[in-house]
XYZ file of C-alpha atoms in Angstrom:
289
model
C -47.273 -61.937 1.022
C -48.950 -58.711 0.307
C -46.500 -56.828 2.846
C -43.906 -58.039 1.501
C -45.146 -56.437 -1.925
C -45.863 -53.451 -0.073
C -42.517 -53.474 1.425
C -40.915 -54.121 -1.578
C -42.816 -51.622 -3.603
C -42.282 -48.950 -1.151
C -38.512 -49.422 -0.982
C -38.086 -49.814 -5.113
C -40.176 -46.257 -4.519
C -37.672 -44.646 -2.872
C -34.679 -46.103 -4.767
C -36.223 -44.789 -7.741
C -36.435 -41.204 -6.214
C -32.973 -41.154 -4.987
C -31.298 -41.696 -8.328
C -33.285 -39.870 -9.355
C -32.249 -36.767 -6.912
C -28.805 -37.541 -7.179
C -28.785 -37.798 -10.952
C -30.524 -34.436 -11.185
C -28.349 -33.080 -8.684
C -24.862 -34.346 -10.902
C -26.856 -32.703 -13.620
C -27.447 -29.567 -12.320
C -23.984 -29.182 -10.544
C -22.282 -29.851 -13.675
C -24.140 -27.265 -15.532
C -23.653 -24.781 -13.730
C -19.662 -25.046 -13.503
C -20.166 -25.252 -16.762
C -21.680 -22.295 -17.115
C -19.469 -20.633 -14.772
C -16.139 -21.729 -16.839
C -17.840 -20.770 -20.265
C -18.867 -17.045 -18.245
C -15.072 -16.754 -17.410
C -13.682 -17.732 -20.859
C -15.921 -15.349 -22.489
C -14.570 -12.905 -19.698
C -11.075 -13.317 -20.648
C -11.840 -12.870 -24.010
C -13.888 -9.630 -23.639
C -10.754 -8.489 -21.183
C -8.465 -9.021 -23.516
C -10.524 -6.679 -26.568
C -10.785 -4.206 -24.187
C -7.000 -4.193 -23.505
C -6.681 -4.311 -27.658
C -8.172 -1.040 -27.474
C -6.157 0.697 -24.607
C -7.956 -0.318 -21.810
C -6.979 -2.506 -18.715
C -7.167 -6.020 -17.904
C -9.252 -6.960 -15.492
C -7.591 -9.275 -12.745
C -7.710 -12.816 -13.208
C -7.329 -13.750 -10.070
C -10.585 -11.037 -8.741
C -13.077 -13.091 -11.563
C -11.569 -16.195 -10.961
C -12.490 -15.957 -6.947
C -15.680 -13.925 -7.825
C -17.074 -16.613 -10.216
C -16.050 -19.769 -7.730
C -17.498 -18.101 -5.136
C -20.766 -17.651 -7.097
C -20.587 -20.794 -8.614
C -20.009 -22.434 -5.339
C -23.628 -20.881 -4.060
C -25.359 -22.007 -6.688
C -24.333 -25.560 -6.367
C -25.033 -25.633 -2.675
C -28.454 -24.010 -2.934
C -29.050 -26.648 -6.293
C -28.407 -29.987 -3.794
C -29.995 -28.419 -0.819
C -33.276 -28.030 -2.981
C -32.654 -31.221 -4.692
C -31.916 -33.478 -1.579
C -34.528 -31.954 0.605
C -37.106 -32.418 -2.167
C -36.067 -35.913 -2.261
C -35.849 -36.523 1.588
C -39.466 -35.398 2.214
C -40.865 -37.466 -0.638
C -38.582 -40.754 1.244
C -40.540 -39.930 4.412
C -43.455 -39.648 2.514
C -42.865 -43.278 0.957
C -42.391 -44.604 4.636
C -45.601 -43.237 5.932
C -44.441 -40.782 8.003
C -46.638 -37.152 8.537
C -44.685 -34.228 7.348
C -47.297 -32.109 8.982
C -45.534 -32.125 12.883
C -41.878 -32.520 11.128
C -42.260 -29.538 9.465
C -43.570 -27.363 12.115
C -40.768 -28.820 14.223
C -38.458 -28.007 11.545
C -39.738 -24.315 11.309
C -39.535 -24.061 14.976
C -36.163 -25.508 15.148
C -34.904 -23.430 11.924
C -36.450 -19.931 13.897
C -34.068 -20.825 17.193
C -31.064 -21.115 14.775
C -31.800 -18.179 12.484
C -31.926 -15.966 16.096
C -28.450 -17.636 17.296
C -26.690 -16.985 14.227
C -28.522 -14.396 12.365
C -24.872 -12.570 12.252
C -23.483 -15.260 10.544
C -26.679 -15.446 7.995
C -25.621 -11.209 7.801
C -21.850 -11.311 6.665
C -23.216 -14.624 4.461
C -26.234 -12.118 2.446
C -23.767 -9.595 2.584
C -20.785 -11.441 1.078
C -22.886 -12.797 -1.726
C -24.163 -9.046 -2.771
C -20.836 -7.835 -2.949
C -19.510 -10.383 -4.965
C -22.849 -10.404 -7.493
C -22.654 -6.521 -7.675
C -18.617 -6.775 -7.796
C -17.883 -3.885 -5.197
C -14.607 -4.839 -4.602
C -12.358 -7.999 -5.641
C -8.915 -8.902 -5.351
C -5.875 -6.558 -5.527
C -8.461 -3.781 -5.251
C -7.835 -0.795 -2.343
C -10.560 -0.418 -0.316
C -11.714 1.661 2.209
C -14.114 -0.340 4.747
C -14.583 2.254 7.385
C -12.537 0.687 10.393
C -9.937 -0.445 8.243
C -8.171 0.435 5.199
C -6.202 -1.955 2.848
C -5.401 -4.272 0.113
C -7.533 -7.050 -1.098
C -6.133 -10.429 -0.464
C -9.243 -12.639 -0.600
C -13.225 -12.090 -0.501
C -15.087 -15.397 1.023
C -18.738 -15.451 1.998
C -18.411 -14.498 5.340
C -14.904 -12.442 5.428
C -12.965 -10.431 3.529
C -9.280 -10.150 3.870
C -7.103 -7.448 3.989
C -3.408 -6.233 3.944
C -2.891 -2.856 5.793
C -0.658 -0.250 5.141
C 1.561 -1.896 7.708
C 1.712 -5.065 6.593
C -1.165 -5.868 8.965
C -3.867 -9.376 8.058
C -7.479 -7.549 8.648
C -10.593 -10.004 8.598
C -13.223 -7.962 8.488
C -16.897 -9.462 8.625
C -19.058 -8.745 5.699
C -21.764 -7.876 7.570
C -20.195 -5.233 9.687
C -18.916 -3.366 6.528
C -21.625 -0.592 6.166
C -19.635 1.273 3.364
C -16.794 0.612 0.675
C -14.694 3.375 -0.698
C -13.180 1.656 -3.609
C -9.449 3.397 -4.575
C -8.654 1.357 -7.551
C -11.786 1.833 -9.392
C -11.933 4.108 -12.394
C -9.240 6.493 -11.837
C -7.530 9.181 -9.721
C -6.462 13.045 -9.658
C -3.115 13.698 -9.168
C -3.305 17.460 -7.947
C -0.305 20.017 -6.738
C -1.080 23.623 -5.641
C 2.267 25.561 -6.641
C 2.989 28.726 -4.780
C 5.114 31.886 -6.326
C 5.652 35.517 -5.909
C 2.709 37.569 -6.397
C 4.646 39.615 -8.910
C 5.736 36.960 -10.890
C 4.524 36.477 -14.484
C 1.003 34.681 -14.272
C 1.236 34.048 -18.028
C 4.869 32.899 -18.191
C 4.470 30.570 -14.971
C 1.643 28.990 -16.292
C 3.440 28.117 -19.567
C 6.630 26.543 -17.520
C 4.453 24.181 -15.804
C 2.597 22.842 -19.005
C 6.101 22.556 -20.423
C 7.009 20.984 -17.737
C 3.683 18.322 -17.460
C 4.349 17.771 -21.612
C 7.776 16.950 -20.515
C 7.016 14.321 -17.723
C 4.260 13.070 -20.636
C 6.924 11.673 -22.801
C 8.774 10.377 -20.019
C 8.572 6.528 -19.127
C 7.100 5.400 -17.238
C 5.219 8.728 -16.946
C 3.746 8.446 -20.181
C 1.371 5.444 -19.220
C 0.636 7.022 -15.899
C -0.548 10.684 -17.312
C -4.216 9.601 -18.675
C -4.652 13.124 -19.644
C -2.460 16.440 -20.526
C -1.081 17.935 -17.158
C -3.609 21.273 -16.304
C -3.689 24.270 -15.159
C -6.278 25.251 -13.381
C -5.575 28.594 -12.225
C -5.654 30.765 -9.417
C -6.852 29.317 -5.944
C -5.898 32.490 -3.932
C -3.854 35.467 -4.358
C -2.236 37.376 -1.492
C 0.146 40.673 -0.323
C 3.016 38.358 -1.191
C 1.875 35.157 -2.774
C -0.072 33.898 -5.255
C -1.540 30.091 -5.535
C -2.045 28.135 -9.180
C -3.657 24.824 -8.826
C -2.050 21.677 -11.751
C -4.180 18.788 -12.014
C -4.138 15.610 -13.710
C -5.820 12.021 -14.347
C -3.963 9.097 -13.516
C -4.433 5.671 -12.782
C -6.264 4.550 -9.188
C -3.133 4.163 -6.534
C -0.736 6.038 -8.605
C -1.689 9.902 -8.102
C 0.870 10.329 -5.012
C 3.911 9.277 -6.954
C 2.842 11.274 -9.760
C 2.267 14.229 -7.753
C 5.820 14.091 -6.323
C 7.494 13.829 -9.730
C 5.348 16.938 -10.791
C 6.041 18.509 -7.641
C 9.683 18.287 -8.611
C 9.898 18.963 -12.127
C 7.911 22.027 -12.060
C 10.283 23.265 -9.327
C 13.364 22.485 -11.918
C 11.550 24.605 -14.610
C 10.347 27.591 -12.066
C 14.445 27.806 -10.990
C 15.611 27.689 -14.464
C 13.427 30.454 -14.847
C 14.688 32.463 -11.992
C 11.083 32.151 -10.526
C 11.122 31.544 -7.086
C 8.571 29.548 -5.043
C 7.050 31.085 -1.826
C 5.807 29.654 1.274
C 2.118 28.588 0.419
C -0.422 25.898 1.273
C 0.750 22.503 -0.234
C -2.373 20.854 -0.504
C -2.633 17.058 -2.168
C -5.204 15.127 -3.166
C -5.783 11.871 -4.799
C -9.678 11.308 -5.531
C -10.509 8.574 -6.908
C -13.430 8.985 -9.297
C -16.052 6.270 -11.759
């Protein structure tokens, strides 16, 4: 009779402890989406002021996939803690020595670590860049071996479209650097070359007349963040002379700006009877914090 007591007691024991596990992990899991829906709603709604007030929207789809991914961690790590709590105090119940199973365990869990510490790598190194939002969707990176377009981040790859239409998977762990082109913003900048007799004074007023013009042009007015500038002289020669016109624009956008500069400050310079002169043509698009 008394082992059946003990029997009985033992087994009501570990019923007890796993609804107890399993309600605490529902619990738990449901906070925390919780949490993560109420972080994104506030997140829109931040977004949206800061778009009220003439500044961009974040991309939806970049917090949506940063805060599941997040949110998907944190649940995993909740149950694994939860469960394994649980399972050790079951095998406690039943009489069994944790003592040997754990050292097995540890032995065990060092064999795997070595076999797939790359995997464990991209894994640590997918979850910092997501936490510390390096990158997300629709962003431009540059990864080192690669170059391209977001499509998707995950834990242990991140996906991207070349400039050739090209699918890259590129580990996490074997990305060492991220130049981020879509971050912040860019410098459109054009180096125009003209007679070293010509009028310094009068050429540099054509081309401001020229970036005001392109200013109130659409859709050239949202993509000059600044008045178009010039800088000056880069280099003067025999028979040439170099001026240097920069200006802030939008990340991604600072070659097709730099064209239609390019072209309307050639329109002005002929009206003027100003001719341009074979010079360096130098273009750059740094993108800046």
């Amino acid at each position: 009779m008394g082992n059946w007591e003990t029997w009985l007691a033992v087994a009501l024991r570990i019923l007890l402890i796993t609804v107890i596990a399993f309600s605490v992990r529902f619990v738990v899991r449901r906070s925390l989406s919780r949490l993560i829906a109420r972080l994104n709603r506030e997140g829109e709604k931040d977004s949206k002021r800061r778009a009220a007030r003439g500044g961009r929207l974040v991309n939806a789809e970049r917090r949506r996939q940063r805060s599941e991914a997040i949110g998907s961690v944190l649940r995993s790590a909740a149950s694994v803690l939860i469960l394994g709590t649980a399972g050790l105090m079951v095998l406690s119940q039943l009489g069994i020595q944790l003592g040997p199973l754990v050292a097995s365990a540890g032995i065990i869990g060092v064999a795997i670590g070595f076999g797939s510490r790359n995997l464990v790598t991209d894994v640590l190194s997918g979850m910092f860049m997501l936490l510390e939002d390096q990158y997300g969707v629709g962003d431009t990176i540059d990864a080192g071996e690669v170059t391209g377009t977001v499509l998707e981040i995950g834990l242990r790859v991140t996906t991207l479209r070349g400039e050739n239409g090209a699918i890259w998977y590129v580990r996490n762990g074997e990305i060492k650097r991220v130049g981020n082109l879509s971050q912040g913003w860019a410098t459109a900048s054009v180096e125009v070359a003209v007679a070293s007799d010509a009028d310094v004074a009068q050429v540099r007023k054509l081309i401001e007349e020229a970036g005001a013009e392109m200013s109130a042009a659409e859709p050239w007015n949202e993509l000059l963040w600044e008045p178009v500038e010039v800088l000056g002289l880069t280099s003067v020669a025999l028979e040439s002379m170099v001026l240097k016109v920069s200006v802030k624009t939008p990340p991604g956008k600072a070659e097709s700006v730099e064209r239609e500069l390019r072209w309307r400050i050639k329109r002005v310079l002929d009206a003027a009877g100003i001719s341009q002169v074979d010079g360096p043509a130098v273009s750059l698009a740094k993108p800046t914090e």
